[in-house]
Amino acid sequence: MSEILQEKSAKQEKPIKKRSFIDWRYLWYQLTGSPLTMVGLVVILLILILVIFAPIFATHDPNTIDLRARLASPSADHFFGTDEVGRDIYSRILFGGRLSIAVGFGVVIVAGFIGTLIGALSGLIGGWFDTITMRIMDVVLSVPSLVLIMALAAALGPSLVNAAFAIAIVRIPYYVRLSRGQALLVREMPYVAAAQTFKASRWHILRWHVIPNILSPIVVQATLDLGNTILLAAALSFIGLGAQQPTAEWGAMVATGRNYILDQWWYSGFPGFAILLTATAFNIFGDGIRDILDPKQNAH
Amino acid sequence: MSFLNVIRKRLVFLVFVMFGVTLITFTISNLIPGDPARLIAGDRATAEIVEKIRNDLGLDRPLYEQYGKYIVGVAQGDLGTSIRTRRPVLEDLKIFFPATLELAIVALMLAIAMGIPLGVASAVWKNKPIDHLVRIISVIGISTPAFWLGLLLIVFFYGKLGIFPGGGRIDQNIAMPQHVTGFLLIDSLIARDFTAFKSVVGHLILPAFTLGFVHLGVVARQVRSAMLEELKQDYIRTARANGVSEFSIVFTEALPNAMIPSITVLGLAVGDLLYGAVLTETVFAWPGMGAYVVSSIQALDFPAVMGFTVVVSLAYVMVNLAVDLIYMMVDPRIRGIS
């Protein structure tokens, strides 16, 4: 008897091949079958390359003032024209994209991480902790998010970091609710019961059994949130609660360009188009990822 | 669950939510580094005057006491006094609310008028070019920065073509119709002032389209998925087998049923439009709550911002309740489920 047990435990100690939480090969196979999603992905990659290597692709320094060339229309020298102090709008869009996209990823990662952790813990533990957490989330969710974000960003003081912080705080409840719902399902799974029989700690169960199994819908939500966050951050900058002058940032550029909109449409036009293109690409890609990773949510 | 039970439960939740909302806004307003008493007094006021204002407003009292006073005020409809306009916040909001509501309703009607046909077409011709086109339009709608679309429309229709005005609710040289409802469309009709009515319609088109376009995608997507669900049902197959025309199947059989689950989404859109109007109003100099709150935020006028948040949250929760009740009324199946 003890021999058998020993043999079994020896077998278990064999190094198990590290398992990835997401099946990348399946994901890629599905992606290749969805042309629209691929277009979204390609556009995202192009934008990321342009923005990350902005110093290479930019034709001018984004902050160099050239008063002789102020408010110039688009030309071979200035692809998207220049602003009121002669800065090159094309170069400013490339550098500004770094901020917008960094805010997008930063917010989604922070809100997703904190929200998932709270939600999974809440679902796993249950009881009064769960009740209190979820009532707090219900209240936050019942307040219009844009209003709350604006109030919070204004109170913290106008800056892009504060705006990002405000968006992240308000987005957390969405991830809490999502991951809690999933955790409630996973909690009843035999493998969790098995782990409990072996006196696995709550943290161990959360880390190795719950989180890996609720990751798909959260990744889907996060991808869809990226476009939304970039839009929100730009909107906050537009009303003066985000990036401040003279920082090159898309929303702030649209806001300043507004003063010259009737004669120099390109000033607001191109930065706004950059926002639209980026948000559209992330939303198309997010939709595609949802169909692949979470087919239940969208059966059609 | 009966109607009354739902209403009772939701009203309890409403009290809970309003308590939470006031707590959140109160905490936020105490985060600001500025001193409200100093803001009210102005830069040149002496320390004694600032101290007196602080004392008058109760700002020297402990926070829990201030919060208690605030929440008692809210319950009685007193949202405090705006620092910027020096008027009761509720009075200010009363002036601006109808403008926002009028814009939101017209925008929703535009979104529905465009979104339903697109959603239906997309479902009927699933996976055909038109379906892909509608899906792309929907995504673009959701991804469009409303403030930017508004600016482009102003450039084109006001700057280049000159067929629509660039902002405001009514031409400055036309007298406002007598205030009855606060909705200028209705008020100008009541006054039989058709010049004013024409001007009001002209001023509404661009901002309403801007706001509506952003929500068009939401409506079209919802109608598409609800229609696909209905078109799969047995009664549709039976109707087809009985030789009912494809037109009737889509418009008289499937669409009415597909609209039931869409009510929730449309209802939620009303709430979204109310606060989504913030950006659109700023661009079009629309004298609504959105423009009011943006000016208040820029002036660190926190009583106004808090008042706005409380009022919009209340409206939001009420709209949700109304949507649920309408949903229960039109879909008897829901009533059986607790």
XYZ file of C-alpha atoms in Angstrom:
638
model
C 0.000 0.000 0.000
C 2.622 2.531 1.044
C 4.664 1.521 -1.945
C 1.819 2.385 -4.249
C 1.377 5.746 -2.582
C 5.069 6.454 -2.878
C 5.000 5.528 -6.513
C 2.061 7.868 -7.087
C 3.690 10.808 -5.364
C 6.873 10.175 -7.286
C 4.867 10.362 -10.463
C 3.341 13.625 -9.386
C 6.721 15.157 -8.708
C 7.712 14.752 -12.319
C 8.152 18.200 -13.818
C 4.888 19.093 -15.479
C 5.128 20.988 -18.725
C 4.333 24.617 -17.999
C 0.839 25.255 -19.239
C -0.034 28.598 -20.739
C -3.320 30.174 -19.615
C -4.274 30.987 -23.164
C -3.923 28.581 -26.067
C -1.982 30.827 -28.434
C -1.983 28.415 -31.357
C -5.766 28.068 -31.236
C -6.074 31.848 -30.955
C -3.874 32.407 -33.999
C -5.739 29.750 -36.003
C -9.063 31.439 -35.240
C -7.641 34.886 -35.971
C -6.539 33.905 -39.442
C -10.133 32.893 -40.178
C -11.498 36.355 -39.349
C -10.279 38.939 -41.857
C -11.818 41.936 -40.058
C -10.122 41.032 -36.765
C -6.842 40.616 -38.639
C -7.260 44.096 -40.142
C -7.785 45.444 -36.623
C -4.675 43.647 -35.397
C -2.546 44.869 -38.300
C -3.668 48.481 -37.783
C -2.916 48.208 -34.050
C 0.552 46.842 -34.776
C 1.221 49.593 -37.317
C 0.128 52.271 -34.849
C 2.258 50.724 -32.108
C 5.327 50.624 -34.399
C 4.819 54.245 -35.508
C 4.348 55.426 -31.957
C 7.082 53.405 -30.264
C 9.617 54.390 -32.920
C 8.283 57.926 -33.113
C 11.803 59.488 -33.118
C 12.583 57.538 -36.307
C 9.322 58.215 -38.147
C 8.847 61.829 -37.046
C 9.992 64.455 -39.537
C 10.408 67.242 -36.987
C 10.965 67.653 -33.276
C 7.460 67.687 -31.739
C 8.214 70.720 -29.568
C 10.344 72.892 -31.825
C 8.655 76.240 -32.373
C 8.930 77.792 -35.827
C 6.940 81.018 -35.936
C 7.632 81.527 -39.657
C 5.671 78.362 -40.427
C 2.711 78.880 -38.118
C -0.650 77.353 -39.128
C 0.780 76.054 -42.413
C -1.500 73.771 -44.395
C -0.522 70.127 -45.052
C 2.428 69.911 -47.465
C 5.397 67.700 -48.344
C 7.368 69.332 -45.557
C 4.593 69.168 -42.951
C 2.380 66.161 -43.779
C -0.459 67.258 -41.483
C 0.334 70.992 -41.396
C 1.569 72.981 -38.400
C -0.014 74.494 -35.297
C -0.231 78.090 -34.061
C 3.462 78.210 -33.121
C 4.669 76.270 -36.153
C 5.104 72.840 -34.544
C 4.739 69.907 -36.946
C 1.352 68.260 -36.318
C 2.342 64.896 -37.851
C 5.322 64.577 -35.491
C 3.233 65.702 -32.526
C 0.616 63.051 -33.319
C 3.292 60.330 -33.312
C 4.702 61.460 -29.972
C 1.234 62.177 -28.572
C 0.181 58.632 -29.413
C 2.744 57.362 -26.919
C 0.805 59.052 -24.126
C -2.673 58.061 -25.318
C -1.755 54.416 -25.839
C 0.276 54.210 -22.628
C -2.728 55.561 -20.725
C -4.946 52.960 -22.421
C -2.740 50.039 -21.462
C -1.898 51.458 -18.029
C -5.537 51.949 -17.044
C -6.666 48.566 -18.331
C -3.802 46.712 -16.647
C -4.247 48.460 -13.301
C -8.060 48.316 -13.244
C -8.070 44.764 -14.631
C -5.517 43.506 -12.126
C -7.066 45.090 -9.030
C -10.645 44.406 -10.131
C -9.986 40.763 -10.985
C -8.227 40.165 -7.693
C -11.005 41.748 -5.618
C -13.752 40.033 -7.631
C -12.172 36.577 -7.564
C -11.481 36.880 -3.832
C -15.020 38.096 -3.212
C -16.514 35.192 -5.142
C -14.224 32.645 -3.516
C -14.672 33.803 0.079
C -18.360 34.709 -0.097
C -20.156 35.738 3.106
C -20.149 39.293 4.439
C -16.957 40.233 2.590
C -18.699 39.411 -0.687
C -21.913 41.206 0.290
C -20.183 44.429 1.307
C -17.841 44.453 -1.692
C -20.644 43.926 -4.160
C -22.937 46.565 -2.598
C -20.106 49.115 -2.871
C -19.567 48.124 -6.508
C -23.319 48.395 -7.208
C -23.314 51.972 -5.984
C -20.277 52.945 -8.047
C -21.769 51.234 -11.116
C -25.067 53.078 -10.742
C -23.344 56.449 -11.056
C -22.741 57.532 -14.660
C -19.061 56.755 -15.138
C -18.089 59.818 -17.195
C -19.493 62.121 -14.513
C -17.642 60.314 -11.750
C -14.402 60.305 -13.736
C -14.729 64.026 -14.422
C -15.415 64.874 -10.790
C -12.533 62.710 -9.579
C -10.107 64.043 -12.192
C -11.076 67.616 -11.344
C -10.605 67.037 -7.631
C -7.201 65.449 -8.122
C -6.117 68.348 -10.300
C -5.839 68.479 -14.080
C -3.060 66.215 -15.375
C -2.949 63.155 -17.613
C -1.739 60.909 -14.792
C -4.631 61.991 -12.563
C -7.087 61.515 -15.420
C -5.745 57.990 -15.988
C -5.973 57.303 -12.264
C -9.600 58.508 -12.211
C -10.532 56.306 -15.173
C -8.832 53.286 -13.586
C -10.664 53.735 -10.269
C -14.036 53.966 -11.990
C -13.340 50.960 -14.257
C -12.413 48.637 -11.364
C -16.028 47.649 -10.475
C -16.619 46.307 -14.007
C -13.790 43.814 -13.540
C -14.880 43.026 -9.994
C -18.371 42.090 -11.130
C -17.125 40.100 -14.101
C -14.487 38.112 -12.231
C -16.735 37.522 -9.225
C -19.425 35.988 -11.439
C -16.843 33.738 -13.038
C -15.265 32.861 -9.692
C -18.652 31.751 -8.360
C -18.843 29.224 -11.211
C -15.259 28.034 -10.828
C -15.630 27.702 -7.056
C -17.997 24.771 -7.524
C -15.610 22.893 -9.784
C -14.262 19.524 -8.585
C -10.657 20.683 -8.908
C -11.253 23.419 -6.345
C -12.873 20.928 -3.989
C -9.896 18.623 -4.569
C -7.452 21.383 -3.746
C -9.428 22.181 -0.586
C -9.233 18.529 0.461
C -5.466 18.832 0.284
C -5.681 21.878 2.562
C -4.457 24.194 -0.142
C -4.385 27.786 1.057
C -6.967 30.276 -0.172
C -4.226 32.187 -1.941
C -3.003 29.007 -3.661
C -6.515 28.207 -4.892
C -6.980 31.778 -6.082
C -3.650 31.912 -7.856
C -3.562 28.461 -9.432
C -7.185 27.408 -9.846
C -9.529 30.384 -9.945
C -7.648 33.158 -11.778
C -6.322 30.996 -14.654
C -9.809 29.692 -15.322
C -11.569 33.067 -15.349
C -8.976 34.826 -17.474
C -10.644 34.570 -20.916
C -13.647 36.864 -20.331
C -11.379 39.310 -18.518
C -8.948 39.462 -21.415
C -11.930 40.085 -23.713
C -13.222 42.886 -21.488
C -9.739 44.403 -21.247
C -9.265 44.416 -25.017
C -12.615 46.121 -25.545
C -11.755 48.578 -22.766
C -8.539 49.698 -24.452
C -10.306 51.637 -27.191
C -12.794 53.048 -24.734
C -10.073 54.223 -22.353
C -8.137 55.950 -25.123
C -11.357 57.780 -26.071
C -12.085 58.763 -22.471
C -8.564 60.019 -21.805
C -8.729 62.108 -24.980
C -12.120 63.475 -23.936
C -10.775 64.498 -20.530
C -7.819 66.231 -22.173
C -10.261 67.947 -24.528
C -12.188 69.543 -21.665
C -8.942 70.475 -19.938
C -8.813 67.752 -17.297
C -6.072 65.646 -18.883
C -2.792 66.475 -20.564
C -1.872 70.140 -20.290
C -0.238 72.465 -22.795
C 2.298 72.249 -24.338
C 2.282 68.431 -24.050
C 1.599 66.727 -27.366
C -1.515 64.637 -26.675
C -4.351 63.854 -29.080
C -7.284 65.185 -27.056
C -5.412 68.318 -26.013
C -4.405 68.950 -29.646
C -8.033 68.726 -30.794
C -8.933 71.179 -28.028
C -6.360 73.814 -29.027
C -7.063 73.300 -32.711
C -10.679 74.141 -31.999
C -9.740 77.827 -31.852
C -8.618 77.647 -35.496
C -11.150 75.075 -36.674
C -12.923 77.089 -39.385
C -9.769 78.036 -41.286
C -7.255 75.362 -40.240
C -9.361 72.191 -40.051
C -6.260 69.976 -40.134
C -5.128 71.146 -36.707
C -7.998 69.384 -34.910
C -8.792 67.071 -37.810
C -5.719 64.834 -37.842
C -5.269 64.295 -34.078
C -8.986 63.464 -33.844
C -8.652 61.022 -36.718
C -5.760 59.366 -34.872
C -8.066 58.838 -31.878
C -10.821 57.454 -34.118
C -8.465 55.099 -35.968
C -6.857 53.753 -32.793
C -10.152 53.289 -30.941
C -11.752 51.618 -33.990
C -8.825 49.237 -34.420
C -8.920 48.209 -30.755
C -12.706 47.793 -30.819
C -12.683 45.665 -33.988
C -9.882 43.544 -32.571
C -11.669 43.277 -29.213
C -14.900 42.148 -30.894
C -12.988 39.479 -32.779
C -11.201 38.296 -29.650
C -14.539 38.067 -27.865
C -15.978 35.847 -30.574
C -12.942 33.584 -30.281
C -12.339 33.416 -26.531
C -15.865 33.829 -25.282
C -18.239 32.381 -27.874
C -21.055 32.060 -25.326
C -21.405 35.814 -24.975
C -21.943 36.352 -28.653
C -23.455 33.301 -30.267
C -23.895 35.018 -33.587
C -42.662 39.113 -8.604
C -45.323 41.743 -8.671
C -44.896 45.284 -9.919
C -45.220 46.734 -6.439
C -42.572 44.449 -5.050
C -40.128 45.455 -7.769
C -40.833 49.123 -7.185
C -40.464 48.758 -3.424
C -37.179 46.878 -3.753
C -35.782 49.347 -6.229
C -36.761 52.359 -4.147
C -34.862 50.908 -1.214
C -31.892 50.440 -3.527
C -32.366 54.023 -4.710
C -31.989 55.382 -1.175
C -28.896 53.239 -0.797
C -27.469 54.508 -4.089
C -28.166 58.160 -3.311
C -26.467 57.696 0.055
C -23.451 56.203 -1.706
C -23.394 58.854 -4.429
C -23.478 61.726 -1.961
C -20.769 60.029 0.089
C -18.582 59.614 -3.011
C -19.079 63.182 -4.237
C -18.617 64.576 -0.740
C -15.335 62.680 -0.349
C -14.180 63.832 -3.780
C -15.028 67.459 -3.071
C -12.960 67.270 0.113
C -9.992 66.011 -1.887
C -9.555 69.288 -3.724
C -6.514 71.174 -2.565
C -8.255 74.556 -2.874
C -10.145 76.269 -0.066
C -13.836 76.775 -0.983
C -14.177 79.732 1.420
C -11.227 81.453 -0.264
C -12.746 80.723 -3.703
C -16.053 82.286 -2.693
C -14.454 85.300 -1.038
C -12.198 86.058 -3.992
C -8.495 86.867 -4.070
C -8.620 90.248 -2.406
C -10.751 89.340 0.608
C -9.218 89.693 4.075
C -8.587 86.715 6.325
C -11.513 87.746 8.553
C -13.961 87.664 5.644
C -12.723 84.230 4.558
C -13.058 83.040 8.147
C -16.591 84.406 8.352
C -17.604 82.662 5.127
C -16.057 79.434 6.393
C -18.063 79.800 9.557
C -21.288 80.662 7.694
C -20.991 77.650 5.414
C -20.089 75.366 8.296
C -16.779 74.493 6.693
C -15.076 74.715 10.094
C -17.275 71.921 11.464
C -16.072 68.292 11.532
C -16.475 66.409 8.230
C -19.176 64.015 9.448
C -21.248 66.986 10.580
C -20.792 68.691 7.194
C -21.823 65.496 5.430
C -24.847 65.096 7.660
C -25.908 68.658 6.892
C -25.355 68.100 3.174
C -27.372 64.895 3.006
C -30.270 66.417 4.961
C -30.208 69.274 2.443
C -30.194 66.891 -0.535
C -33.172 65.029 0.885
C -35.018 68.378 1.005
C -33.947 69.328 -2.499
C -31.210 71.717 -1.411
C -28.046 71.011 -3.371
C -26.105 73.940 -1.970
C -25.041 77.194 -3.581
C -22.841 77.419 -6.638
C -19.561 79.225 -6.027
C -19.414 80.439 -9.616
C -22.967 81.644 -10.252
C -23.758 82.329 -6.561
C -27.213 80.832 -7.081
C -28.754 77.665 -5.614
C -27.411 74.726 -7.642
C -30.884 73.248 -8.055
C -32.151 76.502 -9.603
C -29.215 76.476 -12.032
C -29.842 72.855 -12.987
C -33.552 73.546 -13.499
C -32.615 76.061 -16.172
C -30.126 73.804 -17.943
C -31.810 70.409 -17.584
C -34.548 70.830 -20.257
C -31.947 71.827 -22.863
C -29.956 68.666 -22.180
C -33.041 66.471 -22.107
C -34.311 67.907 -25.395
C -30.948 67.251 -27.050
C -30.743 63.725 -25.590
C -34.260 62.779 -26.704
C -33.804 64.047 -30.251
C -30.415 62.298 -30.405
C -31.973 59.046 -29.223
C -34.731 59.333 -31.829
C -32.091 59.834 -34.520
C -30.082 56.864 -33.211
C -33.212 54.694 -33.250
C -34.349 55.914 -36.658
C -30.958 55.061 -38.145
C -30.023 52.123 -35.927
C -33.121 49.930 -36.311
C -33.080 49.752 -40.149
C -29.329 49.120 -40.079
C -29.683 46.407 -37.441
C -32.549 44.725 -39.320
C -30.678 44.834 -42.642
C -27.613 43.443 -40.958
C -29.556 40.504 -39.500
C -31.562 39.734 -42.639
C -28.458 39.745 -44.837
C -26.181 38.147 -42.249
C -22.570 37.749 -43.383
C -23.352 39.568 -46.641
C -21.507 42.771 -47.566
C -24.235 44.937 -46.028
C -23.832 43.115 -42.705
C -20.100 43.784 -42.692
C -20.731 47.415 -43.612
C -23.221 47.872 -40.768
C -20.850 46.230 -38.312
C -18.055 48.558 -39.403
C -20.362 51.601 -39.101
C -21.373 50.432 -35.619
C -17.778 50.064 -34.479
C -16.852 53.434 -35.935
C -19.841 54.979 -34.133
C -18.682 53.576 -30.806
C -15.086 54.636 -31.487
C -15.755 58.204 -32.624
C -14.708 60.990 -30.267
C -17.977 62.964 -30.137
C -16.174 66.282 -29.590
C -14.149 65.764 -32.764
C -17.121 64.699 -34.909
C -18.946 67.813 -33.714
C -16.050 70.036 -34.770
C -15.893 68.430 -38.227
C -19.635 68.911 -38.712
C -19.280 72.562 -37.730
C -16.434 73.043 -40.223
C -18.398 71.460 -43.036
C -22.020 72.465 -42.493
C -21.429 75.826 -40.840
C -18.031 76.940 -42.136
C -18.096 75.617 -45.705
C -21.776 75.234 -46.624
C -23.304 77.663 -44.164
C -26.562 75.696 -43.991
C -26.584 75.039 -40.243
C -25.696 77.344 -37.344
C -22.455 76.684 -35.476
C -23.830 76.617 -31.949
C -26.456 77.629 -29.417
C -30.138 76.670 -29.246
C -31.784 79.465 -31.234
C -30.713 82.430 -33.384
C -29.708 85.383 -31.239
C -31.960 87.787 -33.132
C -35.031 85.593 -32.607
C -36.950 86.008 -29.362
C -37.131 82.919 -27.146
C -40.657 81.481 -27.103
C -42.472 81.866 -23.814
C -41.225 79.339 -21.243
C -43.767 76.538 -20.791
C -41.955 73.194 -20.839
C -38.378 74.402 -21.338
C -38.209 72.323 -24.520
C -37.847 74.946 -27.221
C -39.283 72.647 -29.901
C -42.535 72.324 -27.957
C -42.588 75.863 -26.561
C -42.200 77.436 -30.000
C -45.037 75.277 -31.336
C -47.275 76.240 -28.414
C -46.528 79.903 -29.143
C -47.211 79.212 -32.868
C -43.901 80.903 -33.566
C -42.746 79.027 -36.664
C -39.694 81.224 -37.289
C -38.451 80.258 -33.841
C -39.347 76.608 -34.454
C -37.364 76.535 -37.682
C -34.390 78.101 -35.956
C -34.598 75.620 -33.066
C -34.715 72.642 -35.459
C -31.732 74.005 -37.365
C -29.733 74.386 -34.173
C -30.644 70.877 -32.993
C -29.625 68.905 -36.083
C -25.819 68.941 -35.806
C -25.499 68.334 -32.046
C -28.259 65.707 -32.075
C -26.601 63.912 -34.995
C -23.235 64.010 -33.216
C -24.673 62.554 -30.047
C -26.919 60.118 -31.926
C -24.161 58.798 -34.187
C -22.131 57.662 -31.201
C -25.124 55.629 -29.974
C -26.178 54.429 -33.411
C -23.761 51.513 -33.173
C -25.168 50.420 -29.820
C -28.725 50.369 -31.187
C -27.798 48.650 -34.462
C -25.804 45.922 -32.700
C -28.565 45.206 -30.240
C -31.289 45.071 -32.911
C -29.085 42.840 -35.062
C -28.505 40.250 -32.368
C -32.138 40.307 -31.185
C -33.360 39.918 -34.786
C -31.014 36.993 -35.414
C -32.381 35.346 -32.286
C -36.007 35.831 -33.436
C -35.428 34.743 -37.024
C -34.244 31.353 -35.708
C -37.540 30.695 -33.885
C -40.110 28.090 -34.854
C -42.920 30.583 -35.482
C -40.852 32.200 -38.208
C -40.329 28.833 -39.871
C -44.053 28.149 -39.624
C -44.855 31.546 -41.116
C -42.436 30.897 -43.968
C -43.980 27.457 -44.574
C -47.398 29.117 -44.740
C -46.144 31.388 -47.474
C -46.027 34.646 -45.517
C -44.000 37.158 -47.487
C -40.421 37.796 -46.378
C -41.293 41.459 -45.797
C -44.091 40.551 -43.362
C -41.905 37.980 -41.650
C -39.252 40.584 -40.951
C -41.389 43.597 -40.122
C -44.619 42.262 -38.637
C -43.452 38.965 -37.096
C -39.825 39.188 -36.042
C -39.169 42.901 -35.463
C -41.834 43.541 -32.796
C -40.539 40.599 -30.773
C -36.937 41.620 -31.319
C -37.741 45.072 -29.935
C -38.578 43.642 -26.492
C -35.026 42.762 -25.455
C -33.870 45.958 -27.163
C -35.903 48.124 -24.772
C -33.314 47.609 -22.045
C -30.498 48.775 -24.268
C -32.484 51.749 -25.563
C -33.453 52.716 -22.034
C -29.881 52.577 -20.845
C -28.964 54.698 -23.856
C -31.180 57.507 -22.478
C -29.048 57.574 -19.337
C -25.842 57.457 -21.371
C -27.073 60.254 -23.634
C -27.871 62.482 -20.659
C -24.301 62.524 -19.441
C -22.768 61.819 -22.850
C -24.170 65.201 -23.807
C -21.426 66.803 -21.704
C -18.888 66.707 -24.548
C -21.312 67.493 -27.347
C -22.697 70.490 -25.467
C -19.212 71.892 -24.942
C -18.486 71.775 -28.667
C -21.801 73.286 -29.768
C -22.052 75.902 -26.994
C -25.333 74.192 -26.096
C -26.637 75.812 -22.913
C -27.298 72.535 -21.078
C -26.133 70.772 -17.937
C -23.035 69.417 -19.652
C -21.697 72.830 -20.554
C -22.662 73.993 -17.039
C -20.758 71.194 -15.334
C -17.659 71.631 -17.506
C -17.522 75.333 -16.620
C -18.092 74.409 -12.969
C -15.266 71.867 -13.017
C -12.908 74.390 -14.545
C -13.841 76.899 -11.830
C -13.489 74.222 -9.093
C -17.127 74.948 -8.241
C -17.726 71.751 -6.308
C -21.231 72.352 -4.993
C -22.319 72.587 -8.652
C -20.390 69.463 -9.689
C -21.789 67.508 -6.741
C -25.297 68.708 -7.484
C -24.959 67.675 -11.119
C -23.646 64.234 -10.139
C -26.490 63.703 -7.680
C -29.184 64.796 -10.147
C -27.813 62.769 -13.070
C -27.326 59.670 -10.914
C -30.887 59.991 -9.676
C -32.158 60.351 -13.240
C -30.021 57.391 -14.289
C -31.390 55.092 -11.594
C -34.972 56.250 -12.281
C -34.578 55.578 -16.006
C -33.292 52.095 -15.200
C -36.299 51.465 -12.988
C -38.688 52.724 -15.672
C -36.993 50.497 -18.256
C -37.340 47.434 -16.043
C -41.021 48.177 -15.437
C -41.721 48.677 -19.142
C -39.854 45.468 -19.829
C -42.056 43.632 -17.337
C -45.152 45.105 -18.920
C -44.343 44.061 -22.479
C -42.789 40.707 -21.673
C -45.057 38.724 -19.330
C -42.443 35.972 -19.023
C -40.242 38.195 -16.857
C -42.950 38.688 -14.259
C -42.804 35.052 -13.195
C -39.098 35.241 -12.415
C -38.101 36.652 -9.064
